[in-house]
Short mmCIF file of C-alpha atoms in Angstrom, two decimals:
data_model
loop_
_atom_site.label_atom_id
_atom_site.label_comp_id
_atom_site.label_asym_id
_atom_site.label_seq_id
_atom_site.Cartn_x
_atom_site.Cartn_y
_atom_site.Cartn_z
CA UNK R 1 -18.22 -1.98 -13.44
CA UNK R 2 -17.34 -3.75 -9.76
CA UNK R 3 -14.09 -4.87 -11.57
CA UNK R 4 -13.24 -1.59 -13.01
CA UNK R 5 -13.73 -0.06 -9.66
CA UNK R 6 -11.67 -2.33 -8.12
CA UNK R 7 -8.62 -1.43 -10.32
CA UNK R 8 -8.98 2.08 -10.03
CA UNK R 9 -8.56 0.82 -5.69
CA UNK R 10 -5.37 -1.00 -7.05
CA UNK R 11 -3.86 1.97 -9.08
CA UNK R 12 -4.62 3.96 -6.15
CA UNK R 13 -2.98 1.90 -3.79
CA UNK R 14 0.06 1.71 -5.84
CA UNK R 15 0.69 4.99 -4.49
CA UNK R 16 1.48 4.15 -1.19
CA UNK R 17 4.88 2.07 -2.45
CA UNK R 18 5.84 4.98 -4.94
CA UNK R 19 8.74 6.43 -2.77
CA UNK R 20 10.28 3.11 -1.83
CA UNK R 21 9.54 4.31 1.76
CA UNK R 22 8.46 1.54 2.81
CA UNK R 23 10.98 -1.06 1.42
CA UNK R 24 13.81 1.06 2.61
CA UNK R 25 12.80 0.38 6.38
CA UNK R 26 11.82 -2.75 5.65
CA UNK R 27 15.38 -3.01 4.05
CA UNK R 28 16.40 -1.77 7.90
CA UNK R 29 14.83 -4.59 9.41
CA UNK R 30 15.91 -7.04 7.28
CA UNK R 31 19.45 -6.57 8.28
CA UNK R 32 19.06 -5.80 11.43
CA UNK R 33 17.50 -9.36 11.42
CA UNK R 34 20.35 -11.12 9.84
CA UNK R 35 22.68 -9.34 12.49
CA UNK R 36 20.36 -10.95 15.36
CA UNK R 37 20.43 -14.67 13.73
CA UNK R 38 24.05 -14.35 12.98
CA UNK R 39 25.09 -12.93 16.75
CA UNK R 40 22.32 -15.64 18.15
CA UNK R 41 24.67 -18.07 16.06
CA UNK R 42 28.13 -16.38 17.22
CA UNK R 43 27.67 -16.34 20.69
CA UNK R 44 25.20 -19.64 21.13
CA UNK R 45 22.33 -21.22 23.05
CA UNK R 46 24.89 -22.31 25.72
CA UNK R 47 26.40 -18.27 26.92
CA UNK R 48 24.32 -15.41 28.78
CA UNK R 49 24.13 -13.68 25.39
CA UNK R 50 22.72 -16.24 23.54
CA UNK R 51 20.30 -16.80 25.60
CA UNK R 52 19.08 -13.41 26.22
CA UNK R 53 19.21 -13.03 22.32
CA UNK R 54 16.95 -15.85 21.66
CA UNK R 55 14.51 -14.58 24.82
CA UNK R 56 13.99 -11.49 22.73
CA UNK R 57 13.20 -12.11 19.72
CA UNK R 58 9.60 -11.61 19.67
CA UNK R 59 10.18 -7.84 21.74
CA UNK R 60 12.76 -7.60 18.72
CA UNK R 61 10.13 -7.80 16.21
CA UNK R 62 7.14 -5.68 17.68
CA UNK R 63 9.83 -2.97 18.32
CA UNK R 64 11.03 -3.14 14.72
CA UNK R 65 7.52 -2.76 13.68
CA UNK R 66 6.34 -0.49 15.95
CA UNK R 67 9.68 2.16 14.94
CA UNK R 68 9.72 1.15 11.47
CA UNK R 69 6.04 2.57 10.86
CA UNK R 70 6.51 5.51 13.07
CA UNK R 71 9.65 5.78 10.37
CA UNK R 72 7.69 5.78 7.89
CA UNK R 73 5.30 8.05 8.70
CA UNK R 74 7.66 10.75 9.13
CA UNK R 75 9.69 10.16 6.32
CA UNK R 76 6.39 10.64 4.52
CA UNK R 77 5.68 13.95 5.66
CA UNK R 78 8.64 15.38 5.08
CA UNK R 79 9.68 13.79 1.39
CA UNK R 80 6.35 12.59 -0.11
CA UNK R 81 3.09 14.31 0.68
CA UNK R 82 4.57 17.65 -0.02
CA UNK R 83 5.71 16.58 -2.62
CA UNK R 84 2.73 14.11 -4.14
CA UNK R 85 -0.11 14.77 -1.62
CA UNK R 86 -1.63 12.50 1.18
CA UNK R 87 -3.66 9.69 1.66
CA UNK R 88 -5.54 7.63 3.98
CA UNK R 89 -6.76 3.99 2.99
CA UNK R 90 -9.42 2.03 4.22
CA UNK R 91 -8.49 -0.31 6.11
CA UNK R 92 -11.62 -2.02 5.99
CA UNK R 93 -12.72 -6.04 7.23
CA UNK R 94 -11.85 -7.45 3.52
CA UNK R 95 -8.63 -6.52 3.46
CA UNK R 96 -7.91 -7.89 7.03
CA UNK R 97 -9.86 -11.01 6.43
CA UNK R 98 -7.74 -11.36 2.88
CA UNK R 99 -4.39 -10.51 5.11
CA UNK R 100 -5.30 -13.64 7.43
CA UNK R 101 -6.15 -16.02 4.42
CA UNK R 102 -2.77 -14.87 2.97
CA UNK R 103 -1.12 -15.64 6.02
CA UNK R 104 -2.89 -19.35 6.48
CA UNK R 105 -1.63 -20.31 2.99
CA UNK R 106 1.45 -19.01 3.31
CA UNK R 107 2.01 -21.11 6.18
CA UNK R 108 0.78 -23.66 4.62
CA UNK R 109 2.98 -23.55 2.08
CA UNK R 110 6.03 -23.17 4.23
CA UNK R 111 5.09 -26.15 6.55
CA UNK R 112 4.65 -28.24 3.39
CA UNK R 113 7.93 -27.20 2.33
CA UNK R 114 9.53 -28.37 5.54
CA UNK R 115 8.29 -31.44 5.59
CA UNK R 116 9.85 -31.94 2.29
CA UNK R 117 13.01 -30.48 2.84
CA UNK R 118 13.74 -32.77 5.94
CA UNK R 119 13.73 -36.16 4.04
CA UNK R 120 16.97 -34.68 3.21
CA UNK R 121 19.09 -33.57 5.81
CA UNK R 122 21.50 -31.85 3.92
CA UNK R 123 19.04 -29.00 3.42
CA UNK R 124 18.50 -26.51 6.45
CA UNK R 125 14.73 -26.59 6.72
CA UNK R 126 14.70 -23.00 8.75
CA UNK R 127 16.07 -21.05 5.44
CA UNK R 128 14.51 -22.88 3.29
CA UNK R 129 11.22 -21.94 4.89
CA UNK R 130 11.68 -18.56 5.32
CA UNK R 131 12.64 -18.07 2.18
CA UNK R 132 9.20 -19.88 0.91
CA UNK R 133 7.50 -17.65 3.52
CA UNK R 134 8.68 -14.43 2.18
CA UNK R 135 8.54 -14.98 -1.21
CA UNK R 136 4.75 -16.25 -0.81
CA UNK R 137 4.14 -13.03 1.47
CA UNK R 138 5.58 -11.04 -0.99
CA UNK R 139 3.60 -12.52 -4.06
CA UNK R 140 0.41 -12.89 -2.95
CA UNK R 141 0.40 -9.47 -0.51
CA UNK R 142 1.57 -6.79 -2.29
CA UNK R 143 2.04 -8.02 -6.14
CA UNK R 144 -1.79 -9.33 -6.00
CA UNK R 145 -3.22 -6.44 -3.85
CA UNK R 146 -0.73 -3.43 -5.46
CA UNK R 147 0.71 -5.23 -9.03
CA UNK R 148 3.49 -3.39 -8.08
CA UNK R 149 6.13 -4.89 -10.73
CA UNK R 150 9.74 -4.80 -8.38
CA UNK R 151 8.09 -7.10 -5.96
CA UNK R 152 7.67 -9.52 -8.41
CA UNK R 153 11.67 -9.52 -8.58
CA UNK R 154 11.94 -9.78 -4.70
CA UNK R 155 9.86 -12.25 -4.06
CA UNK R 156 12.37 -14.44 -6.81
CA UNK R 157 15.06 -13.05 -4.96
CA UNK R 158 13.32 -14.47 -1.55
CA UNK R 159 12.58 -17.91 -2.96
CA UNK R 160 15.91 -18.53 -4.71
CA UNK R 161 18.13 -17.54 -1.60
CA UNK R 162 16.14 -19.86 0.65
CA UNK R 163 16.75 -22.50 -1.43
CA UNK R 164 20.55 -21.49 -1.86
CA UNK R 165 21.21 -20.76 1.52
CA UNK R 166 19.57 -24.08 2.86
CA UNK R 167 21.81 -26.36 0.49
CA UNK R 168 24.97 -23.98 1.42
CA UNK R 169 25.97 -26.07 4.44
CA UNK R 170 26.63 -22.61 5.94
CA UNK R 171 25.72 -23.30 10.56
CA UNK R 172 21.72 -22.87 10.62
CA UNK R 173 22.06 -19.06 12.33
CA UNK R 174 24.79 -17.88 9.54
CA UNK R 175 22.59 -18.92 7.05
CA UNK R 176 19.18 -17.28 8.26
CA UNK R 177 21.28 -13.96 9.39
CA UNK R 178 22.55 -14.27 5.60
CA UNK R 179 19.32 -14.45 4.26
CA UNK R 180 17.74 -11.62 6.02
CA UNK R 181 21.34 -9.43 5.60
CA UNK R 182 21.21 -9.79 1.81
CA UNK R 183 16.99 -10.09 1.72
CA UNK R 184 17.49 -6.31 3.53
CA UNK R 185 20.21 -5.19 0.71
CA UNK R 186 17.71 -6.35 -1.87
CA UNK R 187 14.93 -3.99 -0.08
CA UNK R 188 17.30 -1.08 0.67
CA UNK R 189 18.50 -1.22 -3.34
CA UNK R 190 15.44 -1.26 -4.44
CA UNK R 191 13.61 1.43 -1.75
CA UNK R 192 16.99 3.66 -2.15
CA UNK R 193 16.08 3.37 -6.14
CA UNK R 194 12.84 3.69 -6.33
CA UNK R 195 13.19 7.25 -3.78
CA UNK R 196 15.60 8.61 -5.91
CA UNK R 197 13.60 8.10 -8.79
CA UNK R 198 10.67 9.51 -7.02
CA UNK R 199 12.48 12.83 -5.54
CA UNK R 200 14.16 13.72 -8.84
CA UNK R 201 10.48 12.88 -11.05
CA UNK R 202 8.37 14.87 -7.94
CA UNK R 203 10.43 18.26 -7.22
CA UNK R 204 8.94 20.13 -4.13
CA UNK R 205 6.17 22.07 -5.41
CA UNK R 206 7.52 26.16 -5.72
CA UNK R 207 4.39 27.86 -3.80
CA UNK R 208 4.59 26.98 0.02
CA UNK R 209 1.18 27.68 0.08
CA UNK R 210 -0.28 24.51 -1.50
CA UNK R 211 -3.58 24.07 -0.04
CA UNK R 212 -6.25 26.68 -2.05
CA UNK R 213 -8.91 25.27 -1.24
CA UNK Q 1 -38.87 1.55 -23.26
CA UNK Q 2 -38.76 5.19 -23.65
CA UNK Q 3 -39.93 5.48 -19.86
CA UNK Q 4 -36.53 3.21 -19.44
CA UNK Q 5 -34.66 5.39 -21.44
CA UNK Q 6 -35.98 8.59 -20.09
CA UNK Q 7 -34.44 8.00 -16.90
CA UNK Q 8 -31.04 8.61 -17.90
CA UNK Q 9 -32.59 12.33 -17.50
CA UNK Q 10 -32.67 11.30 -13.31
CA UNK Q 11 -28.95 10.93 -13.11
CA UNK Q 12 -27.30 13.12 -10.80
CA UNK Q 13 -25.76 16.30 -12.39
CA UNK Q 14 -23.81 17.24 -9.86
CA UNK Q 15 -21.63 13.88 -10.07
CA UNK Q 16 -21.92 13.52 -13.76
CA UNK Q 17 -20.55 16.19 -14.22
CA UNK Q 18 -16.48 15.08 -15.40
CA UNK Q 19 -13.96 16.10 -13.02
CA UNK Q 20 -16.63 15.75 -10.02
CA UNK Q 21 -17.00 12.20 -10.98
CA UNK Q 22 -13.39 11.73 -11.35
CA UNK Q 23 -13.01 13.19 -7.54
CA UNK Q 24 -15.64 11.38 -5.91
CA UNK Q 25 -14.64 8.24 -7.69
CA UNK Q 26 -10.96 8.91 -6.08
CA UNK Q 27 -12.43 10.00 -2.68
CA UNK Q 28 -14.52 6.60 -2.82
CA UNK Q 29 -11.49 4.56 -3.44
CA UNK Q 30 -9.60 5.92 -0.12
CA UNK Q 31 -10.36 6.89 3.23
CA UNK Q 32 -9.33 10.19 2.27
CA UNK Q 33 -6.85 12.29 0.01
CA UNK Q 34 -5.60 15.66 0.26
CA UNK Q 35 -5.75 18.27 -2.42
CA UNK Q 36 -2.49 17.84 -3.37
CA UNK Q 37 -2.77 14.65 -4.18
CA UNK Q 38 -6.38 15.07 -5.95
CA UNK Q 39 -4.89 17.93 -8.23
CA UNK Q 40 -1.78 15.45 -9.44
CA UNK Q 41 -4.36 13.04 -9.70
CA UNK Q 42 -7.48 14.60 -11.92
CA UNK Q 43 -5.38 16.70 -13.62
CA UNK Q 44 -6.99 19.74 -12.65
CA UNK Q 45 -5.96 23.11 -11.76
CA UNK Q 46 -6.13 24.21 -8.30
CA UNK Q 47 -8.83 26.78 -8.62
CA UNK Q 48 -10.68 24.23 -10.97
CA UNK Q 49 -10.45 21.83 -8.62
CA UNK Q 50 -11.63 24.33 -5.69
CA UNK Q 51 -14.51 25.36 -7.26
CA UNK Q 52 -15.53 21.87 -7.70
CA UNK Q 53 -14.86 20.39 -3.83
CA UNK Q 54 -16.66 23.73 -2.79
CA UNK Q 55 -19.46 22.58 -4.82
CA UNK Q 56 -19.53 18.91 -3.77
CA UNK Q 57 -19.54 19.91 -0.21
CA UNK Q 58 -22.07 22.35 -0.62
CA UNK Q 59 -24.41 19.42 -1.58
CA UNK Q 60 -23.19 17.07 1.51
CA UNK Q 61 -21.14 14.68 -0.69
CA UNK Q 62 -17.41 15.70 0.45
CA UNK Q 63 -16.37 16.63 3.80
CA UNK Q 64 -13.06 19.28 3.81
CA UNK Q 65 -11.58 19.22 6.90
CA UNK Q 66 -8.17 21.89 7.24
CA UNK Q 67 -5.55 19.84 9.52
CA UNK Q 68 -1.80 18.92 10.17
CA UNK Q 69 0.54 15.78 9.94
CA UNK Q 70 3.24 16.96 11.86
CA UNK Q 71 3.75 20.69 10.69
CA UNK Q 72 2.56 19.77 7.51
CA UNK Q 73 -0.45 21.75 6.37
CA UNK Q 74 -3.12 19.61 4.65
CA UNK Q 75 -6.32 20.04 3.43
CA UNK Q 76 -8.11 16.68 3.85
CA UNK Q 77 -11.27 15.49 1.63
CA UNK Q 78 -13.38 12.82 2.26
CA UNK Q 79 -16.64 11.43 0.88
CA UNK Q 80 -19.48 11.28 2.84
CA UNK Q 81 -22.44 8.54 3.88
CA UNK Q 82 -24.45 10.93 1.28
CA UNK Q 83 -21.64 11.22 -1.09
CA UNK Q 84 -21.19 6.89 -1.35
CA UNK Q 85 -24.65 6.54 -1.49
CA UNK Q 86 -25.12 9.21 -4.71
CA UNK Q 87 -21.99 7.32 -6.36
CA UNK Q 88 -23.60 3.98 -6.11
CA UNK Q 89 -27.00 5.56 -7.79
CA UNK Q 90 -25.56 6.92 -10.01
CA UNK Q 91 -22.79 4.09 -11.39
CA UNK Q 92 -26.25 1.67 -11.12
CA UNK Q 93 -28.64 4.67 -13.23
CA UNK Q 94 -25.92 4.82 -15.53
CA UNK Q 95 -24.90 1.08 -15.81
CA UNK Q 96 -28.33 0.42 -16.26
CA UNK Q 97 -28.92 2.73 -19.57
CA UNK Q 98 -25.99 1.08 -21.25
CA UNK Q 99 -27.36 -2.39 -20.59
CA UNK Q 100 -30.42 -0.85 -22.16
CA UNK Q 101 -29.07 0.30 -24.84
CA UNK Q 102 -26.35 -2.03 -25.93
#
């Protein structure tokens, strides 16, 4: 009965990705990423730019987090809980605990990777990383926790750019801002889809007055 | 064995009762839901599904709290302490007759 219990979690939690919210920002950051790597590559480690570029990376990231929630919070309330309804997960120690063990192998996966990739040094380790990061991410996060099919498809997409981009020859910073620009088409695509879907399936209920009880 | 068997008769009515034990086992699966979101989900219709929170908070098992997200009126369910606690008994009562009887 535990296991039955525990799908019914899963099925619920599938909810959460049903708009393609989530990927669409996602989608945002993703390219705004492969516009940082490629202008950190354009202007250099050597110029003021560069280096203020490659300073802020980490301010970069907490930012695009930080907005990219608040994003998606209010593009929530206004397409998808009046449409669909709300709700609130637990966010309770398991799932943190499972986030961190996700995180340790997918590191460890990536790491591994690296020191593969640089017996040969015609394949740029960074991409090829990344790319084994994401997918892994992607896999074992959200297709394990959710079974939510698309990211089964992205997390391909993740894993075979790396390894295209890192045997490209393509300057280290071209190829990383390529993988994150087309990584963040892939998202957008497939959040723009998947809300489309959802708005024209979900019309906005006719009586303002939804809440009876 | 009857004595076994006669227990089935202890199982709480109030959650064994179809839709309430298709809302609590929703509510128990989330922090909380709105009743939006629990009418698409059970299937129910809105005054169905009234009659049955208003019963299921009556008894302490569901908290309804009336609030916003953003200018968005919601009406936000929850299950209580009491509420988890008369799932569990009740998926154990009644996983323990079918072992019983199977």
């Amino acid at each position: 009965m535990d296991n039955n219990f525990h799908d019914v979690e899963r099925r619920l939690k599938r909810y959460w990705y049903t708009d393609g919210i989530g990927e669409l920002i996602c989608g945002g950051i993703f390219l705004l990423l492969g516009v940082y790597f490629a202008l950190q590559q354009y202007f250099g480690d050597g110029s003021p730019a560069g280096a203020i570029l490659q300073s802020s990376l980490v301010i970069f990231l907490i930012a695009a987090i930080f907005w990219g929630r608040r994003l998606i919070n209010l593009l929530k309330t206004r397409f998808t809980y009046p449409r669909t309804g709300y709700v609130e997960y637990h966010t309770a120690e398991k799932n943190t605990l499972w986030r961190i063990f996700t995180a340790a192998i997918a590191m460890a996966v990536a790491m591994f990777s690296v020191m593969i990739a640089r017996k040969f040094d015609a394949i740029d380790s960074t991409v090829a990383l990344t790319g084994v990061l994401v997918s892994v991410i992607l896999l074992v996060n959200q297709v394990w926790s959710s079974r939510v099919p698309r990211f089964y498809i992205l997390s391909a997409a993740a894993l075979i750019l790396g390894i295209v981009l890192s045997i490209s020859g393509l300057p280290d910073g071209y190829n990383l801002g390529m993988f994150y620009g087309l990584m963040g088409i892939a998202f957008s695509i497939s959040g723009g889809l998947t809300l489309q879907r959802y708005l024209k399936e979900n019309p906005l209920p006719v009586d303002v007055e939804r809440q009876n009880g | 064995m009857a004595d076994d068997l006669r227990r089935v008769t202890e199982l709480d009515r109030l959650i064994h009762e179809p839709a309430r034990l298709l809302i609590v086992t929703i509510l128990a699966s989330v922090a909380s839901a709105d009743f939006l979101f629990l009418q698409r989900e059970t299937g129910l219709t809105k005054g169905n599904l009234s009659a049955h929170l208003s019963k299921l908070e009556e008894a302490g098992y569901v908290k309804i709290e009336k609030t916003f997200k953003g200018k968005l009126p919601l009406t936000v369910c929850k299950l209580t302490a009491p509420g988890k606690k008369a799932l569990t008994q009740y998926r154990r009562q009644l996983q323990d007759f079918i072992q019983k009887t199977s």
